[in-house]
Short mmCIF file of C-alpha atoms in Angstrom, two decimals:
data_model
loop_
_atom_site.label_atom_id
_atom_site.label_comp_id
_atom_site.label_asym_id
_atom_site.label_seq_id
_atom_site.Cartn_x
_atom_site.Cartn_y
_atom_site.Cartn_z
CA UNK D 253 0.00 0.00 0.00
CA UNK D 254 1.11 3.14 -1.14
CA UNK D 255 1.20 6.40 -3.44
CA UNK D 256 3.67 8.11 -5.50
CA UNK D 257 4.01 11.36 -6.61
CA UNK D 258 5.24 13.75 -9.70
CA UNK D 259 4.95 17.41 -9.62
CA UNK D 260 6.88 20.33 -11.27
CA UNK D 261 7.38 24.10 -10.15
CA UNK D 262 10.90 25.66 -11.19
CA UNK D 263 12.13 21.97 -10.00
CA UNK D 264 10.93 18.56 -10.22
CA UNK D 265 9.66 16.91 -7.63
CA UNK D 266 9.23 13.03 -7.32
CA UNK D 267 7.88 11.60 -3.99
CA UNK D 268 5.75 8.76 -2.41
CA UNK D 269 4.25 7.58 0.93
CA UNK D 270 5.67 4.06 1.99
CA UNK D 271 2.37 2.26 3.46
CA UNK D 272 3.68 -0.62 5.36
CA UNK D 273 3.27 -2.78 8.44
CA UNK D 274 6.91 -3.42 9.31
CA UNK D 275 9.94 -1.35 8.71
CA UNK D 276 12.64 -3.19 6.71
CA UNK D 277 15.86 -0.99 8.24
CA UNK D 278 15.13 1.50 5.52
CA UNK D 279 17.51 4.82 5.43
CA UNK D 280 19.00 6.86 2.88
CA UNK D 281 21.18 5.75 0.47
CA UNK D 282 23.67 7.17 -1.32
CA UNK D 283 25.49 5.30 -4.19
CA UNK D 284 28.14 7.54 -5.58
CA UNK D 285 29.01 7.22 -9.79
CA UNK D 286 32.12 4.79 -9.08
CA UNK D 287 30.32 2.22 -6.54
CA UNK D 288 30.70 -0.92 -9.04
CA UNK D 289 27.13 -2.00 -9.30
CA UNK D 290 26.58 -6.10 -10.72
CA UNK D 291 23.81 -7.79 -11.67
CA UNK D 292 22.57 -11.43 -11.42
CA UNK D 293 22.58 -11.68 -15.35
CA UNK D 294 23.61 -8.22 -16.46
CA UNK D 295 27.45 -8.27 -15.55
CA UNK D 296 28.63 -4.97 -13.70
CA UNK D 297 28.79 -1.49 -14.47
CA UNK D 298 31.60 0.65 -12.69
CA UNK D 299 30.85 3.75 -13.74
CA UNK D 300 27.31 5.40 -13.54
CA UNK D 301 25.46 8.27 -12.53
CA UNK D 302 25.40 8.92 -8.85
CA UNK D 303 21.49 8.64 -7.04
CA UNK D 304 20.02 8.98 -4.06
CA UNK D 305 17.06 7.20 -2.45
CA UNK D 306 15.66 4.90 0.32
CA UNK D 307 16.38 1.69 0.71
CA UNK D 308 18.40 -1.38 2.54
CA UNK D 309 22.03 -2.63 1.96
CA UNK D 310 22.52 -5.74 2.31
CA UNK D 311 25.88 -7.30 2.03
CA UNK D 312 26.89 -3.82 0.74
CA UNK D 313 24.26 -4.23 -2.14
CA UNK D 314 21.50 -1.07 -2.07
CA UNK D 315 18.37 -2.17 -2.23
CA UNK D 316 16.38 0.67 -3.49
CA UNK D 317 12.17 1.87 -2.67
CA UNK D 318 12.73 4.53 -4.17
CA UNK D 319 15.47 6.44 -5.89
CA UNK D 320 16.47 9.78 -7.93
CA UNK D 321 20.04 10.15 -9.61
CA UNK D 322 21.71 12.81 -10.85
CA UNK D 323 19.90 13.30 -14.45
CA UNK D 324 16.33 13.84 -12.28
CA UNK D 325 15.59 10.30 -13.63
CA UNK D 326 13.50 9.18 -10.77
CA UNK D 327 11.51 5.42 -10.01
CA UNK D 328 9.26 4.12 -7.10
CA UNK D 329 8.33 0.55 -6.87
CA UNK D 330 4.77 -0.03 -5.31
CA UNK D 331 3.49 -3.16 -4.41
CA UNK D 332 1.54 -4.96 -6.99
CA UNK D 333 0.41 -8.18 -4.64
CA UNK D 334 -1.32 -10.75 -6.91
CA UNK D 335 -0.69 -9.14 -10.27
CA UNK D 336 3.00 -8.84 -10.20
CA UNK D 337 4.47 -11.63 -12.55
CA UNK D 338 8.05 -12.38 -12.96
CA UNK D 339 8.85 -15.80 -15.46
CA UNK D 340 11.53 -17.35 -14.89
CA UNK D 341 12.81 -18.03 -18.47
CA UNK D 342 15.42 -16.17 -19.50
CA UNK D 343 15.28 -14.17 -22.53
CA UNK D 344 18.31 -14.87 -25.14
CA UNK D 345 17.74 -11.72 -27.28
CA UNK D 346 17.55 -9.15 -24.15
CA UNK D 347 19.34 -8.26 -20.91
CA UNK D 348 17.76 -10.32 -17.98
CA UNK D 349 17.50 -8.41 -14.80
CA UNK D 350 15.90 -9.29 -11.66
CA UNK D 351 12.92 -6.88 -10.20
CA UNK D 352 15.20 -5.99 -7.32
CA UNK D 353 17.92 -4.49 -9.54
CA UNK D 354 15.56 -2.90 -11.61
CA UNK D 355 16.02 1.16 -10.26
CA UNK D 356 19.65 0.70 -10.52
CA UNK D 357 19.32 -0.96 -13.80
CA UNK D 358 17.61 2.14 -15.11
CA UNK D 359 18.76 4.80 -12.89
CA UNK D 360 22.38 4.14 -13.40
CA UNK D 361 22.06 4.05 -17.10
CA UNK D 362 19.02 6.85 -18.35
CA UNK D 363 19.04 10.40 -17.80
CA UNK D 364 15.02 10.53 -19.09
CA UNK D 365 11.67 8.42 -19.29
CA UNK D 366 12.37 8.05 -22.88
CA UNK D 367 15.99 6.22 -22.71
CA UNK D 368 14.41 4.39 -20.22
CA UNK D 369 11.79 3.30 -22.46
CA UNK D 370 14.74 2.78 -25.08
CA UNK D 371 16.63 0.65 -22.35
CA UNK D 372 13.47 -1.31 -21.56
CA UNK D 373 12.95 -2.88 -24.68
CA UNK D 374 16.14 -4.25 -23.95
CA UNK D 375 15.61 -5.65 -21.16
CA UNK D 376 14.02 -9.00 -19.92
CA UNK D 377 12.45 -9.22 -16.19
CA UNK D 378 13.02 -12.65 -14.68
CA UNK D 379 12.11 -14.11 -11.30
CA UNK D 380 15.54 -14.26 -9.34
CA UNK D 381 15.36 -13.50 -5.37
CA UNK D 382 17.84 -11.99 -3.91
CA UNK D 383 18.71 -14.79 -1.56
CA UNK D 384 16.65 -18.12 -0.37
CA UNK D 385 15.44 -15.60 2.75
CA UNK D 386 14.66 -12.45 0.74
CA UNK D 387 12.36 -13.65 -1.80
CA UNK D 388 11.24 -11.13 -4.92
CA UNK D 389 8.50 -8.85 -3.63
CA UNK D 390 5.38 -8.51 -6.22
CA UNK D 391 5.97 -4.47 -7.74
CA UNK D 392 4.87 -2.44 -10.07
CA UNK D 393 7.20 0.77 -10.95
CA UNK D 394 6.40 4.87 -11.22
CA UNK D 395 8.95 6.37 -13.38
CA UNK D 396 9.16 10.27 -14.06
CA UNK D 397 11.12 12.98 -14.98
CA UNK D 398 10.37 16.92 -15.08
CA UNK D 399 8.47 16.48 -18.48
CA UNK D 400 6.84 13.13 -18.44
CA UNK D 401 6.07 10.18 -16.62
CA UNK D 402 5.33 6.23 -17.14
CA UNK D 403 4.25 3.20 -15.44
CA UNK D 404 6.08 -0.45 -15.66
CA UNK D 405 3.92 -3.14 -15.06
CA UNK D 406 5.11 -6.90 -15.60
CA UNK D 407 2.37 -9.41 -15.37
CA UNK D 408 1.33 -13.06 -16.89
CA UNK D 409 -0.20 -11.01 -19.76
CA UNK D 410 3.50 -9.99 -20.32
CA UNK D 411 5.70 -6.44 -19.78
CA UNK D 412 3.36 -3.52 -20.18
CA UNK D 413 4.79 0.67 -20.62
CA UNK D 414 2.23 2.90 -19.95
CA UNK D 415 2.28 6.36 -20.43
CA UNK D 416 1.08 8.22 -17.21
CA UNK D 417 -0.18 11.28 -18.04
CA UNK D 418 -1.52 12.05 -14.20
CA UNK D 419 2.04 11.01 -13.26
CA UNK D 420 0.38 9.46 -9.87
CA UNK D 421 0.18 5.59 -8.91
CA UNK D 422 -0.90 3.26 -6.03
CA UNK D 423 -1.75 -0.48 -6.45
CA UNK D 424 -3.91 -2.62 -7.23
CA UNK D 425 -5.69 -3.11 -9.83
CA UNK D 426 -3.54 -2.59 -12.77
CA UNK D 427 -3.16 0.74 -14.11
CA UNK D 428 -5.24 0.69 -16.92
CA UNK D 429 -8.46 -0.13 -14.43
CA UNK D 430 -7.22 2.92 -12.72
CA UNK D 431 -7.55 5.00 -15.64
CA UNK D 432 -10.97 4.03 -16.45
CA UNK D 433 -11.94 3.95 -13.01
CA UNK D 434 -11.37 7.66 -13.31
CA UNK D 435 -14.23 8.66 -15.49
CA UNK D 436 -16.92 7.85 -12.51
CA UNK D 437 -15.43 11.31 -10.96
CA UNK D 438 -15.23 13.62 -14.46
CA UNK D 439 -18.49 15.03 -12.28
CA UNK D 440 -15.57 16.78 -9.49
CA UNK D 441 -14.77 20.48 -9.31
CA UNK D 442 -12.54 22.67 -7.07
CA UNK D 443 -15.25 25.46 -7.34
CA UNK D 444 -18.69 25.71 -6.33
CA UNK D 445 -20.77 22.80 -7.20
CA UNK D 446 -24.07 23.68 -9.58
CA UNK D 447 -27.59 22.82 -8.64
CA UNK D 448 -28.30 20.55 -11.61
CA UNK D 449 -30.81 18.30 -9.11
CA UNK D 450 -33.86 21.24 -9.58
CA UNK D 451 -35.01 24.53 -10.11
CA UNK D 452 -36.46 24.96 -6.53
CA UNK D 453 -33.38 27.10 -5.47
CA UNK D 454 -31.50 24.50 -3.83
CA UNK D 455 -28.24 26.28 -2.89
CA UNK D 456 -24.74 24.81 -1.60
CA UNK D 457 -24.49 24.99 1.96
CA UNK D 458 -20.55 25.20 2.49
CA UNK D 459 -17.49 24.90 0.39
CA UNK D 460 -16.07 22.17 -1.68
CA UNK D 461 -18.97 20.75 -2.18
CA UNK D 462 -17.87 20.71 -6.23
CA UNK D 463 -15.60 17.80 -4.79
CA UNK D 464 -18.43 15.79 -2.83
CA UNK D 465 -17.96 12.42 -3.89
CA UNK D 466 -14.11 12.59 -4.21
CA UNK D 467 -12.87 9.27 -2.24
CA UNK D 468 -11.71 9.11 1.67
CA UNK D 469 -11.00 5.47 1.76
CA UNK D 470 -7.63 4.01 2.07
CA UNK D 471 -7.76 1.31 -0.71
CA UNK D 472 -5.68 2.02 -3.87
CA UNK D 473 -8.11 3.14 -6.18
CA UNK D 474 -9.58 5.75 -4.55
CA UNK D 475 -6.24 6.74 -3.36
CA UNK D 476 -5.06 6.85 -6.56
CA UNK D 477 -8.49 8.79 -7.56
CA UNK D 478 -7.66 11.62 -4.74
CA UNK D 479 -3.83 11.53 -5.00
CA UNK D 480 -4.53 12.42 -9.09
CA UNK D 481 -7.21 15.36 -7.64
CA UNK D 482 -4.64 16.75 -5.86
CA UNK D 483 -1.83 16.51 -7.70
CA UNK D 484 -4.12 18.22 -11.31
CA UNK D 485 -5.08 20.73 -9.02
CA UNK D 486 -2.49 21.56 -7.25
CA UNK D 487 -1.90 25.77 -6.97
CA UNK D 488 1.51 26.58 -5.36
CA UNK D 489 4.38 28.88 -5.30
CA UNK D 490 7.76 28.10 -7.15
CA UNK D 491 10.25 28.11 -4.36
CA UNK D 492 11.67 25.43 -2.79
CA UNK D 493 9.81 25.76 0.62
CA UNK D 494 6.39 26.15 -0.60
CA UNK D 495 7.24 23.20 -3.33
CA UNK D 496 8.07 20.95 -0.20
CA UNK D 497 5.33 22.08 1.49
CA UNK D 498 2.80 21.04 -1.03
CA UNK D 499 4.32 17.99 -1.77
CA UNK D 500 3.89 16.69 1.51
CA UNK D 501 0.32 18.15 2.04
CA UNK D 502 -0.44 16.20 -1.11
CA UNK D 503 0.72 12.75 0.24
CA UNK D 504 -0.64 13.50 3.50
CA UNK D 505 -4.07 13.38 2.44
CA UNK D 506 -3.69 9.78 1.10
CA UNK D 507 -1.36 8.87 4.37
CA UNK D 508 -2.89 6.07 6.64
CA UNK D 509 -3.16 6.82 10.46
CA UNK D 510 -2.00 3.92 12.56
CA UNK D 511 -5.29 1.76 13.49
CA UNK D 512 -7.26 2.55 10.09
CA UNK D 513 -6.06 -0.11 8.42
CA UNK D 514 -5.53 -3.60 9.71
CA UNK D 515 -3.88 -6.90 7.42
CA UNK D 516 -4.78 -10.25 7.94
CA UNK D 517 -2.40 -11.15 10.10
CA UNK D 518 -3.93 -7.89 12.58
CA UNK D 519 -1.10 -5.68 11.82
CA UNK D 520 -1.29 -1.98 11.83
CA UNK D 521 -0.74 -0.63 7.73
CA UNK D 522 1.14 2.84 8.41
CA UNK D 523 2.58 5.34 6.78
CA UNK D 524 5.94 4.77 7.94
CA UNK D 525 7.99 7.49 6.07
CA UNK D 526 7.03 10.43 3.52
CA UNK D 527 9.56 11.16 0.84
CA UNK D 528 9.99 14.19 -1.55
CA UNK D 529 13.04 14.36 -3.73
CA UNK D 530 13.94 17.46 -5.58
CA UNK D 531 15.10 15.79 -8.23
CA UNK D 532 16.28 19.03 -10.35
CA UNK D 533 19.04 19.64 -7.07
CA UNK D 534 19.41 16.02 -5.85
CA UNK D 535 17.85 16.63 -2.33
CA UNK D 536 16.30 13.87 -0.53
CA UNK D 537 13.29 15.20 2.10
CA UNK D 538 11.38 12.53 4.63
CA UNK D 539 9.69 12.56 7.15
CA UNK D 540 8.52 9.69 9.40
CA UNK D 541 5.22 8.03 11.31
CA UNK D 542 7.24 9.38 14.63
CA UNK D 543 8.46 12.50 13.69
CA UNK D 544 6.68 14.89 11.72
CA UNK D 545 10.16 17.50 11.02
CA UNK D 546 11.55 16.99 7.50
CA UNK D 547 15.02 15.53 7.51
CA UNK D 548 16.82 16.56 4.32
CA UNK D 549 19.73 14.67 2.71
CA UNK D 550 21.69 16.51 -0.03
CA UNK D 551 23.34 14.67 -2.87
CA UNK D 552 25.87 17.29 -3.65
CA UNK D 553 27.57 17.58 -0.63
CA UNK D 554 28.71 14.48 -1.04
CA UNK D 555 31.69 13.08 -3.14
CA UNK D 556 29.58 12.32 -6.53
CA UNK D 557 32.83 11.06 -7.68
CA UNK D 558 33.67 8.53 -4.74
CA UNK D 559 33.63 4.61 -4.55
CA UNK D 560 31.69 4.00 -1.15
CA UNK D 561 28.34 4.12 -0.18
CA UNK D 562 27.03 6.62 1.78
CA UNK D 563 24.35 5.51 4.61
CA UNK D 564 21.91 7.88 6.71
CA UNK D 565 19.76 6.32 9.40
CA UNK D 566 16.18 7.68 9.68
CA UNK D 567 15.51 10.05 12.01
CA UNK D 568 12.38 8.87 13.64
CA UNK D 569 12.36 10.44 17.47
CA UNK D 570 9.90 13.62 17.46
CA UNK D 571 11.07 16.84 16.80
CA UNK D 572 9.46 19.86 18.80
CA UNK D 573 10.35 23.48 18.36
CA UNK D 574 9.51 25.07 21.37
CA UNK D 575 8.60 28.89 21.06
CA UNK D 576 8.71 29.54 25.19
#
């Protein structure tokens, strides 16, 4: 469960909330332009462009959410339970990589959403976990730059690249239900709604009721439904601060509050971080279920030339300013 995010002022912005019932020692990541980076099937490239995002390392190997590098190529995976279908043939005309190298497949080759298209059709999905106790998790991927944005989905019906012209996405179902889901709410407005029910002089009794019908509910399609309200609508200032600000107003409509959603196995669904990544400046914003302050992580203070990893634990204790 979760949303994702494109929106454009001066700078592009490229976010999403990570809905969740367990943290998986996510932090920032930092994976400078000479970190050697090798793939299951896809040999190793040693020299790439530098990113930024959250994720895990494990046994020095970043395991990406989310990501941005230093183009303003950025790519979310969301999960896709039940849809998501990786075969496990290998392809002999195309490159194979696994779903879990993916972002740095793409990220540390394209600069835009159309090389990445380019690189795509030369490029085979195939089911290999990466271990025997970290099996594959079922994704679909949000891919976006300042001018347009996409949406990878791999499923039994085979690899589909769809244009995403809302440059939102959630989950399930695929996205081409949540396209023509979309035309039960052409009806919504930001202004005043019209009496089209009678002539008796039925008036509107508060404001946005143009938007009455718009969805609350936390499953993906009417979080996609809102999060694509929002993010058509959305009226803000070019600067960075009110760009950040907006961002996160946007994904905190569609955030879940700890005890409104519940799995199967009676687990709490949360939104356990917030991300917004200026992708124009390489900045990587969060903020967490805990701690409301934005945390900011700058790619260009760091060596974009280096070798090593860079790491950042979240910062998830409550942050108070006190004015007395």
């Amino acid at each position: 469960m979760c949303t994702s995010i494109a929106m454009k002022t001066n700078d592009f912005y490229f976010g999403r909330t990570m809905d969740i019932e367990y943290n998986f020692k996510e932090r920032v990541v930092f994976t400078p332009r000479n970190y050697p980076i090798t793939f299951r099937k896809g040999g190793t490239i040693k020299r790439h462009y530098a990113m930024i995002g959250m994720g895990t390392v494990i046994d020095c190997y970043p395991l990406y959410a989310e990501a941005a590098n230093e183009k303003g190529l950025c790519i979310a995976g969301l999960n896709f339970p039940d849809n998501a279908y990786y075969p496990p043939e290998e392809a002999q005309d195309k490159t194979n990589i696994s779903p879990f190298e993916i972002i740095l497949w793409l990220l540390s080759q394209c600069a835009t959403v159309a090389e990445t298209k380019e690189l795509l059709s030369r490029t085979n999905l195939i089911g290999i976990p990466f271990s025997k106790d970290i099996p594959l998790a079922p994704l679909h991927w949000h891919i976006a730059d300042k001018e347009c944005s996409i949406t990878l989905e791999i499923t039994k019906n085979g690899t589909k690249v769809y244009d995403n012209p809302l440059r939102v996405l959630t989950n399930n179902p695929s996205f081409d239900f949540q396209m023509v889901n979309l035309s039960q709410y052409t009806n919504l407005t930001t202004g005043c709604s019209e009496n089209c029910f009678s002539e008796s002089g039925i008036q509107p009794f508060g404001q946005g009721l143009g938007s009455f019908g718009l969805p609350g509910d936390y499953s993906p399609a009417s979080r996609f439904v809102k999060a694509a309200y929002l993010n058509l609508n959305s009226a803000c200032e070019n600067d960075e601060q009110s760009s950040i600000s907006q961002f996160f107003h946007m994904l905190g409509a569609v955030s879940m509050v700890r005890g409104s959603v519940i799995t199967k196995e009676n687990k709490y669904d949360i939104t356990t971080y917030t991300c917004c990544i200026n992708a124009s400046k390489g900045i990587y914003y969060y903020n967490t279920y805990n701690n409301n302050q934005i945390t900011a992580v700058n790619m260009n203070r760091e060596n974009l030339n280096g070798s090593n990893l860079r790491e950042f634990p979240l910062v998830t204790s409550q942050r108070i300013f006190w004015a007395n």
